[in-house]
mmCIF file of N, CA, C and O in Angstrom:
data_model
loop_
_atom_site.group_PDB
_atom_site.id
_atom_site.type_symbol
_atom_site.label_atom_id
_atom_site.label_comp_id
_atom_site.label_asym_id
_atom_site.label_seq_id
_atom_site.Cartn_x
_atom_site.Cartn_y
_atom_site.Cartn_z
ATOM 1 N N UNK P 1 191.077 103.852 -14.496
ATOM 2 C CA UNK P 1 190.216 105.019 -14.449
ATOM 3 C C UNK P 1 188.785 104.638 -14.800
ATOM 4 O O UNK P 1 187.902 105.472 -14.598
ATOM 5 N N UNK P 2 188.462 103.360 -15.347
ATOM 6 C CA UNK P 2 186.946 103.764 -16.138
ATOM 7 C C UNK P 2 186.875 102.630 -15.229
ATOM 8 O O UNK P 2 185.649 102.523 -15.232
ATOM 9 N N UNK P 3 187.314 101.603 -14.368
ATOM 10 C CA UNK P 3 186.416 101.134 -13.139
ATOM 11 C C UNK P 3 186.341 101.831 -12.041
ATOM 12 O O UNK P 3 185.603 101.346 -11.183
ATOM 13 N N UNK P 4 187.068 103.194 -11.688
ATOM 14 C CA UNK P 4 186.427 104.208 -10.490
ATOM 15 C C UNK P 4 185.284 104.370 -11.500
ATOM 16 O O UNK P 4 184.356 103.576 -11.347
ATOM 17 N N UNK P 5 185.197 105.107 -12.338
ATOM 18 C CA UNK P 5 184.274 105.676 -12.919
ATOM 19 C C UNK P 5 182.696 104.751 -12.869
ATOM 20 O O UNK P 5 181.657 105.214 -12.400
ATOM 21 N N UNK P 6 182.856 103.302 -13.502
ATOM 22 C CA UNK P 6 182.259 102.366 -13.613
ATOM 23 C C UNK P 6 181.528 102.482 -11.801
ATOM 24 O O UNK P 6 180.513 102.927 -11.264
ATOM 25 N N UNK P 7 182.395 101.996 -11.528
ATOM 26 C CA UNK P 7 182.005 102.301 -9.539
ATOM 27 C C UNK P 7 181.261 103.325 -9.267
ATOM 28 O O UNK P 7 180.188 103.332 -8.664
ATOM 29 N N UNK P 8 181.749 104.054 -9.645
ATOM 30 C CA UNK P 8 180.838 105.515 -9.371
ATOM 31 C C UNK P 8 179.213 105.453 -9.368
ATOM 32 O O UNK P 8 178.302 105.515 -8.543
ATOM 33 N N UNK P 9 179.411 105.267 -11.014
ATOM 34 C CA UNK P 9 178.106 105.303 -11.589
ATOM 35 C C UNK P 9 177.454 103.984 -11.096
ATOM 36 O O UNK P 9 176.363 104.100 -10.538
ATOM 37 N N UNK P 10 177.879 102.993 -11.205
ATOM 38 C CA UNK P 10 176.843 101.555 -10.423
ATOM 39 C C UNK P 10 176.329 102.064 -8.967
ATOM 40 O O UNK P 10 175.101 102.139 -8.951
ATOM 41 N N UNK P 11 176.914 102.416 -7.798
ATOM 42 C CA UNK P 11 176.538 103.226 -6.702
ATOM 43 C C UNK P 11 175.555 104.292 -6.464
ATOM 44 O O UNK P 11 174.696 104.422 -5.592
ATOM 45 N N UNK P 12 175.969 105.161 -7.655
ATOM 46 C CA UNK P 12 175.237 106.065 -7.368
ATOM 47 C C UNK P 12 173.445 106.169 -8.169
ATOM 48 O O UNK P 12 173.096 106.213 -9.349
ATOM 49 N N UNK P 13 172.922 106.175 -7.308
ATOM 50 C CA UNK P 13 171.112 105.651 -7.763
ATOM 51 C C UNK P 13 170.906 107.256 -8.961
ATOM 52 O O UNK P 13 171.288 108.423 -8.876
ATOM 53 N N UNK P 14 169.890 106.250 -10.266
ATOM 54 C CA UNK P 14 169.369 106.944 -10.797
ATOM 55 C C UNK P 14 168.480 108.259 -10.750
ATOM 56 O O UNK P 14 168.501 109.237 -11.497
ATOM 57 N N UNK P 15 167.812 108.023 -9.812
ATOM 58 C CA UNK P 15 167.220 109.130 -9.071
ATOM 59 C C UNK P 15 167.963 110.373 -9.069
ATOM 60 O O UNK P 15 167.587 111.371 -9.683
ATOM 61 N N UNK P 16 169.183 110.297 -8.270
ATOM 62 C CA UNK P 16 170.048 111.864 -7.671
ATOM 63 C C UNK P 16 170.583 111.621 -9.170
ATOM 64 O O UNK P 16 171.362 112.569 -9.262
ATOM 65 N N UNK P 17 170.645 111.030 -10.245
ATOM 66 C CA UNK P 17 171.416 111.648 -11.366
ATOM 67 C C UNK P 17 170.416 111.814 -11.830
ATOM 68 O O UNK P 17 170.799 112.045 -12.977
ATOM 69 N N UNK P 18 169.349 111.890 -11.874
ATOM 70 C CA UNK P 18 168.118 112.457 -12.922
ATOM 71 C C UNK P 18 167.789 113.811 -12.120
ATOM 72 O O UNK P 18 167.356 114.740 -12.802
ATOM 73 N N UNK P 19 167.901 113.951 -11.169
ATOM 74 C CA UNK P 19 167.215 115.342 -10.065
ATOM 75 C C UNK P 19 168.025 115.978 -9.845
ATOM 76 O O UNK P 19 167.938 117.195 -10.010
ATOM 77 N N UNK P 20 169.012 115.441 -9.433
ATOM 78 C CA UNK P 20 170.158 116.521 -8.981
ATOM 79 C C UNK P 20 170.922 116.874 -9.985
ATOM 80 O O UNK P 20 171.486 117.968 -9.961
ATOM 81 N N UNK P 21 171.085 115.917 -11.143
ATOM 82 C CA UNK P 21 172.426 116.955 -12.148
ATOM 83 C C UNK P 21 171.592 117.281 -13.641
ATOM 84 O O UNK P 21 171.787 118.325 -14.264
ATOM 85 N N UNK P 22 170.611 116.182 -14.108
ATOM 86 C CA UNK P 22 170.307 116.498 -15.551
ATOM 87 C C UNK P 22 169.163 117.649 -15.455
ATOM 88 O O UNK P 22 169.016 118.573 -16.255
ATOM 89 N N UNK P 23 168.401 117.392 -14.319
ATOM 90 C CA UNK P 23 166.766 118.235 -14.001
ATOM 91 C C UNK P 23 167.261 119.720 -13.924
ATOM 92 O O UNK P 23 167.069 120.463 -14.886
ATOM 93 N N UNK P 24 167.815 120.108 -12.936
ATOM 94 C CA UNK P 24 168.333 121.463 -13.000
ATOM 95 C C UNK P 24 169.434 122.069 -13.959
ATOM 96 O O UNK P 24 169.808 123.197 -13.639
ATOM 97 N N UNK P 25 170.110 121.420 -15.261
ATOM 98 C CA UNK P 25 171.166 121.941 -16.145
ATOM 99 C C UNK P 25 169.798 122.138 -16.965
ATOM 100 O O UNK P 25 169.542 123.259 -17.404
ATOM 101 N N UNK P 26 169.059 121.239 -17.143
ATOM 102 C CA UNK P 26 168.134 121.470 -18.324
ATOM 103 C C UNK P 26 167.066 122.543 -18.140
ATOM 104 O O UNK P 26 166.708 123.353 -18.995
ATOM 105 N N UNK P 27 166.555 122.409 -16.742
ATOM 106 C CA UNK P 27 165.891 123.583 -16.595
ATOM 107 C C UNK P 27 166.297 124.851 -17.062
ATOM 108 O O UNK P 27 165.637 125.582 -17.801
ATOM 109 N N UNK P 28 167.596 125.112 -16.518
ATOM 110 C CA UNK P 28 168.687 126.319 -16.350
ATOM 111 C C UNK P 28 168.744 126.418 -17.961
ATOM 112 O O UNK P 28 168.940 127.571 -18.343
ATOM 113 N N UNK P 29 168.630 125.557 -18.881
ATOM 114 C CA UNK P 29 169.239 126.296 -20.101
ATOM 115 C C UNK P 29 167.294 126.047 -20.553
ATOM 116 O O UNK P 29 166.867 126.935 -21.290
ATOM 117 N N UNK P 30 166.867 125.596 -20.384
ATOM 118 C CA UNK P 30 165.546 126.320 -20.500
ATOM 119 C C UNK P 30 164.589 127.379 -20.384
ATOM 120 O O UNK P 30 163.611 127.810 -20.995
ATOM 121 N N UNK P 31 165.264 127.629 -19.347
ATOM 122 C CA UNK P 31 165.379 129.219 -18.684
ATOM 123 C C UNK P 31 166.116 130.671 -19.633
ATOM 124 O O UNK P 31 165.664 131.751 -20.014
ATOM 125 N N UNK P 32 167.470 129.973 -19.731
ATOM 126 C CA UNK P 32 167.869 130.716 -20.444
ATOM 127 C C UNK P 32 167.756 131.207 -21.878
ATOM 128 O O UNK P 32 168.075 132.336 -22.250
ATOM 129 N N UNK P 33 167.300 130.302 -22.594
ATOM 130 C CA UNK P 33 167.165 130.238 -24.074
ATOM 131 C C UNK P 33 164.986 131.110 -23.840
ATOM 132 O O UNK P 33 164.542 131.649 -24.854
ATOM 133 N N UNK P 34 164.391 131.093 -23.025
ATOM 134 C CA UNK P 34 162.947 131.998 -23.032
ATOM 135 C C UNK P 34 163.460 133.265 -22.585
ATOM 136 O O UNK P 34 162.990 134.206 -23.224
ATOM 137 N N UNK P 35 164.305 133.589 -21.656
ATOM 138 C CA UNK P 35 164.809 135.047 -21.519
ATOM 139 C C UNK P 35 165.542 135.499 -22.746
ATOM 140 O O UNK P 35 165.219 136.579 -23.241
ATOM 141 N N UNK P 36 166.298 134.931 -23.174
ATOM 142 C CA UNK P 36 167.061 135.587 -24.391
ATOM 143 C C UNK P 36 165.659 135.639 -25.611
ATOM 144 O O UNK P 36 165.345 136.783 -25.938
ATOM 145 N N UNK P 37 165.011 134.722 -26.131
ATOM 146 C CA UNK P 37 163.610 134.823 -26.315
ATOM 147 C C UNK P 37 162.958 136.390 -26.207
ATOM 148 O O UNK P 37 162.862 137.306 -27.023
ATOM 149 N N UNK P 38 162.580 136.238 -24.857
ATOM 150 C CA UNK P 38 161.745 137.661 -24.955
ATOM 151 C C UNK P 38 162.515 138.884 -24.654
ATOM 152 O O UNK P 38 162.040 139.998 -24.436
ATOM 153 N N UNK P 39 163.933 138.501 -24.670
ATOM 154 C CA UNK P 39 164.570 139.967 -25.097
ATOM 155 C C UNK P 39 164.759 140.591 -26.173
ATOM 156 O O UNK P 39 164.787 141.812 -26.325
ATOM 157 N N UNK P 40 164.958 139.402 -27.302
ATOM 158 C CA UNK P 40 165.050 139.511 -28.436
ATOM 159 C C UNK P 40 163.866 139.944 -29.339
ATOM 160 O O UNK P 40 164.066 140.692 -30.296
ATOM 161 N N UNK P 41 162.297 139.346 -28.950
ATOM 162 C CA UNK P 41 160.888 140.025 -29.274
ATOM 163 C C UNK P 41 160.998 141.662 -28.894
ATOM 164 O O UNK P 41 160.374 142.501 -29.544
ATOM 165 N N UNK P 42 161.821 141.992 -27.823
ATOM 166 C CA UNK P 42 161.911 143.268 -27.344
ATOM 167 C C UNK P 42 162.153 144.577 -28.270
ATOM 168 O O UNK P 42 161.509 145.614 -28.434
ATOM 169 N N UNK P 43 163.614 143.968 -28.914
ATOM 170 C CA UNK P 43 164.807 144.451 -29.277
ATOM 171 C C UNK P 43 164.138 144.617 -30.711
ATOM 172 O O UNK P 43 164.194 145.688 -31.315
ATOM 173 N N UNK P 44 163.444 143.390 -31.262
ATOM 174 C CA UNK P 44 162.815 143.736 -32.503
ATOM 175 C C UNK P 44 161.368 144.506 -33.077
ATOM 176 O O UNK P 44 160.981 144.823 -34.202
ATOM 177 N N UNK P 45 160.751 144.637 -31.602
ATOM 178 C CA UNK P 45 159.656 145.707 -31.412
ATOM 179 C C UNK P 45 159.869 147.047 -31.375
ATOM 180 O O UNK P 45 159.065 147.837 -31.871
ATOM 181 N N UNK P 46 161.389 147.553 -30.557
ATOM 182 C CA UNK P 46 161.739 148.712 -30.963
ATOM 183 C C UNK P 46 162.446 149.168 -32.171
ATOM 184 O O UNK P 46 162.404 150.257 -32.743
ATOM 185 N N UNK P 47 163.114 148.080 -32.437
ATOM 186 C CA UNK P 47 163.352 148.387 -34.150
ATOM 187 C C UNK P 47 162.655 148.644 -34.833
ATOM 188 O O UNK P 47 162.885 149.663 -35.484
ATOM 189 N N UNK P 48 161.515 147.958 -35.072
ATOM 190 C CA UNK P 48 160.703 148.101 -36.179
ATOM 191 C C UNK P 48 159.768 149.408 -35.528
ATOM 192 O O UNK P 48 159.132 149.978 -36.414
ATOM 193 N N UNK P 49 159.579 149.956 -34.219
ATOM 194 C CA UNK P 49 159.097 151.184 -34.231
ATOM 195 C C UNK P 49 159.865 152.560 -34.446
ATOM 196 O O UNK P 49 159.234 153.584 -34.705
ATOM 197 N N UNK P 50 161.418 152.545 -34.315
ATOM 198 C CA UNK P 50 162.338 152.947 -34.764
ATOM 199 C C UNK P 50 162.133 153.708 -35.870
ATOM 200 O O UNK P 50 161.769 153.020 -36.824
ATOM 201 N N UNK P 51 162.245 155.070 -36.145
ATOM 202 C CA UNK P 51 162.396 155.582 -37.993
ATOM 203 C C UNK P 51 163.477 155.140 -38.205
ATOM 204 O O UNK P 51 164.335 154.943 -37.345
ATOM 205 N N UNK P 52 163.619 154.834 -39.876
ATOM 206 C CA UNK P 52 164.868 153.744 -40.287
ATOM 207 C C UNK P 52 166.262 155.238 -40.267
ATOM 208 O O UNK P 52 167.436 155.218 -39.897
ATOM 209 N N UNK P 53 165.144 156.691 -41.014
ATOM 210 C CA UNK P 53 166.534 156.930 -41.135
ATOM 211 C C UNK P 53 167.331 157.673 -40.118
ATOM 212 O O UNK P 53 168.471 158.132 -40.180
ATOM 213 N N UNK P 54 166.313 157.675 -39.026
ATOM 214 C CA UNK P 54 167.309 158.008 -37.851
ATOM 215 C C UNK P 54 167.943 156.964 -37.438
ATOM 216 O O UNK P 54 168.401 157.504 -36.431
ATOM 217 N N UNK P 55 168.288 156.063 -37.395
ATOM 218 C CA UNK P 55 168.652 154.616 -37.094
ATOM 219 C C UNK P 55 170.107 155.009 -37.840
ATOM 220 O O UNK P 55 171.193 155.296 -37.336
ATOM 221 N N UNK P 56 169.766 154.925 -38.981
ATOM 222 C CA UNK P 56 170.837 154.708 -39.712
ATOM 223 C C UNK P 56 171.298 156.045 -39.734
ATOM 224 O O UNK P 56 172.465 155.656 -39.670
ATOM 225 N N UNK P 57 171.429 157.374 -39.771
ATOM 226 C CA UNK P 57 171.912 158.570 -39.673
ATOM 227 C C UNK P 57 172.415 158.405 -38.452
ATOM 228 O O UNK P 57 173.545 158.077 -38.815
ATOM 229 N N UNK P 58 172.478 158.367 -37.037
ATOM 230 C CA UNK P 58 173.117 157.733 -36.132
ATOM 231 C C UNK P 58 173.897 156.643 -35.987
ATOM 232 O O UNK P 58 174.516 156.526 -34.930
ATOM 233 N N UNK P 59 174.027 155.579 -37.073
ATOM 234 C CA UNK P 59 174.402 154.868 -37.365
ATOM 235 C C UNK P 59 176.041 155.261 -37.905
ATOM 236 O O UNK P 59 177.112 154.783 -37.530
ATOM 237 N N UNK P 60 175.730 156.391 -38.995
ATOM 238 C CA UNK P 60 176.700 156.850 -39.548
ATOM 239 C C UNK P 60 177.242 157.530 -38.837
ATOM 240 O O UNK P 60 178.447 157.290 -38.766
ATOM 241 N N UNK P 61 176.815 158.490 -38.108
ATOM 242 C CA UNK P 61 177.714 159.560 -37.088
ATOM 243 C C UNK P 61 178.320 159.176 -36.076
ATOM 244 O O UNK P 61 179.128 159.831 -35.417
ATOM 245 N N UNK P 62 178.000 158.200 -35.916
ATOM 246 C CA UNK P 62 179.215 157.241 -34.349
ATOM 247 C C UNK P 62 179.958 156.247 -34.806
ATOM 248 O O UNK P 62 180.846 155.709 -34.143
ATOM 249 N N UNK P 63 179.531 155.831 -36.380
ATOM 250 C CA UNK P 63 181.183 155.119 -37.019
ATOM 251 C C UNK P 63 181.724 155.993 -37.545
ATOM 252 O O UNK P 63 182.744 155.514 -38.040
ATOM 253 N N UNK P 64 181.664 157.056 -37.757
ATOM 254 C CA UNK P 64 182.333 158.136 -38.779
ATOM 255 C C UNK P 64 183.695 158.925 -37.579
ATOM 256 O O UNK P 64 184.926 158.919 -37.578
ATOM 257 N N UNK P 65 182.624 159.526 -36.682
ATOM 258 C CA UNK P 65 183.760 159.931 -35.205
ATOM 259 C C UNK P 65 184.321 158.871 -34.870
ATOM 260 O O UNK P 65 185.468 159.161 -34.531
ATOM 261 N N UNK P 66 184.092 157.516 -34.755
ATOM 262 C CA UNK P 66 184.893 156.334 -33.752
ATOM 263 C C UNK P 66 185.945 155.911 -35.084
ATOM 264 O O UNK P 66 186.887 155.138 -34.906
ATOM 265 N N UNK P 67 185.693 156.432 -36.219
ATOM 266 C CA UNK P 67 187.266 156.427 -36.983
ATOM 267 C C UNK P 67 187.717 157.474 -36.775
ATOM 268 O O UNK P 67 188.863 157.443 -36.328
ATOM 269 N N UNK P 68 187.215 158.576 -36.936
ATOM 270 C CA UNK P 68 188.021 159.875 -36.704
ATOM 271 C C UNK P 68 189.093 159.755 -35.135
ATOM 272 O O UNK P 68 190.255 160.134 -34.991
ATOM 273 N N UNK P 69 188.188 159.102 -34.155
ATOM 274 C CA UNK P 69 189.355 159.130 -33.123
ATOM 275 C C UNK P 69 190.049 158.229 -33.223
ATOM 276 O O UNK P 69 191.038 158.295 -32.493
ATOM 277 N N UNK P 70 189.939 156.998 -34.096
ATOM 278 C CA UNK P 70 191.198 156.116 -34.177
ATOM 279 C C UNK P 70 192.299 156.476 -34.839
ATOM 280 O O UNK P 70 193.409 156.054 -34.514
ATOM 281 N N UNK P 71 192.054 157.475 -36.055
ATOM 282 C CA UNK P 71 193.213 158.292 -36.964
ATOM 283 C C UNK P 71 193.754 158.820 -35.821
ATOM 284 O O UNK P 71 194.866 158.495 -35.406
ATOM 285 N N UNK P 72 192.883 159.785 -35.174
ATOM 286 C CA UNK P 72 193.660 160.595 -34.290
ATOM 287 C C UNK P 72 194.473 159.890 -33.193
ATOM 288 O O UNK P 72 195.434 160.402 -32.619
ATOM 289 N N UNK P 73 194.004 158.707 -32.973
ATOM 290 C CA UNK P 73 195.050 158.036 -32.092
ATOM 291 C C UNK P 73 195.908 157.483 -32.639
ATOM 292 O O UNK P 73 197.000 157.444 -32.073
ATOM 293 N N UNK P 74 195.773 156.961 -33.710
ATOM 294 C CA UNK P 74 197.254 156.770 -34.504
ATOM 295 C C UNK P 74 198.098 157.786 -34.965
ATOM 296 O O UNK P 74 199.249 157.501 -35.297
ATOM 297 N N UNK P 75 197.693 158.899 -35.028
ATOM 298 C CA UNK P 75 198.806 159.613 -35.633
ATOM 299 C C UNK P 75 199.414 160.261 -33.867
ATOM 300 O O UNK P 75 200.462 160.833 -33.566
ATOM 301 N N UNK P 76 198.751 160.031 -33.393
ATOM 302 C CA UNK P 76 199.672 160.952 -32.143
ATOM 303 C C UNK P 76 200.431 159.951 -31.647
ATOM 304 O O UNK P 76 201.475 160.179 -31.036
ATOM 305 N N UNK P 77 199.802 158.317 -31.948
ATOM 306 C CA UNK P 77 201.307 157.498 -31.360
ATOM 307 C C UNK P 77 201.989 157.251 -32.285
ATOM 308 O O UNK P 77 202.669 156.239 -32.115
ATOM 309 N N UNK P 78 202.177 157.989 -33.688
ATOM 310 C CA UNK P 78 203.362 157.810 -34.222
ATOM 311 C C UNK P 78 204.007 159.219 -34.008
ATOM 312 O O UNK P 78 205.206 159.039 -33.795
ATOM 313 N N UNK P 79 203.754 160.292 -33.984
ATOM 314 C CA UNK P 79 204.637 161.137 -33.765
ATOM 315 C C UNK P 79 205.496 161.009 -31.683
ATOM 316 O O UNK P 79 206.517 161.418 -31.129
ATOM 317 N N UNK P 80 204.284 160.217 -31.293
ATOM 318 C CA UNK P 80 204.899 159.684 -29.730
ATOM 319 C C UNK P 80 206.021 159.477 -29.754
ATOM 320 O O UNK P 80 206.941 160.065 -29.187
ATOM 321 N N UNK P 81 206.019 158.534 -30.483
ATOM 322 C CA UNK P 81 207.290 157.724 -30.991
ATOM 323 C C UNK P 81 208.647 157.777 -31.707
ATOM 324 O O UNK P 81 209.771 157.335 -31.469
ATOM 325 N N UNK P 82 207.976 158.626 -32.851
ATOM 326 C CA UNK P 82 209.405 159.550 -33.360
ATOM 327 C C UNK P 82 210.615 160.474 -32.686
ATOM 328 O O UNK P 82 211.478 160.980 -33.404
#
């Protein structure tokens, strides 16, 4: 296996492995890591313009119901079941 491999790589010119496979992965996660970047400048511009305690008063009222419907879904699949 590691003289195909060996073969491979002696054949194949430096060039198409610098352009064709390392140039565009690196770009691509170069790319990706400045978009996540300025989404994240985004995300923290509306936060901080955000009032805190509506933030967090909404905060509380959609974990407070999203337990309330999990009780309620547990108790109706145990009486399902009984």
């Amino acid at each position: 296996m590691s003289s195909v491999l060996s073969a491979f790589v002696r054949e194949l010119p430096g060039w198409f492995l610098l352009s064709g496979v390392f140039l565009p992965v690196a770009l691509l996660l170069f790319l990706l890591i400045a978009y996540f970047r300025i989404k994240l400048i985004e995300v923290n511009e509306e936060l901080s313009q955000a009032p805190y305690r509506s933030c967090q008063q909404s905060l509380k009222d959609s974990s407070s119901s999203h337990r309330r419907m999990k009780r309620r879904d547990y108790r109706g699949m145990t009486k399902a079941k009984a």
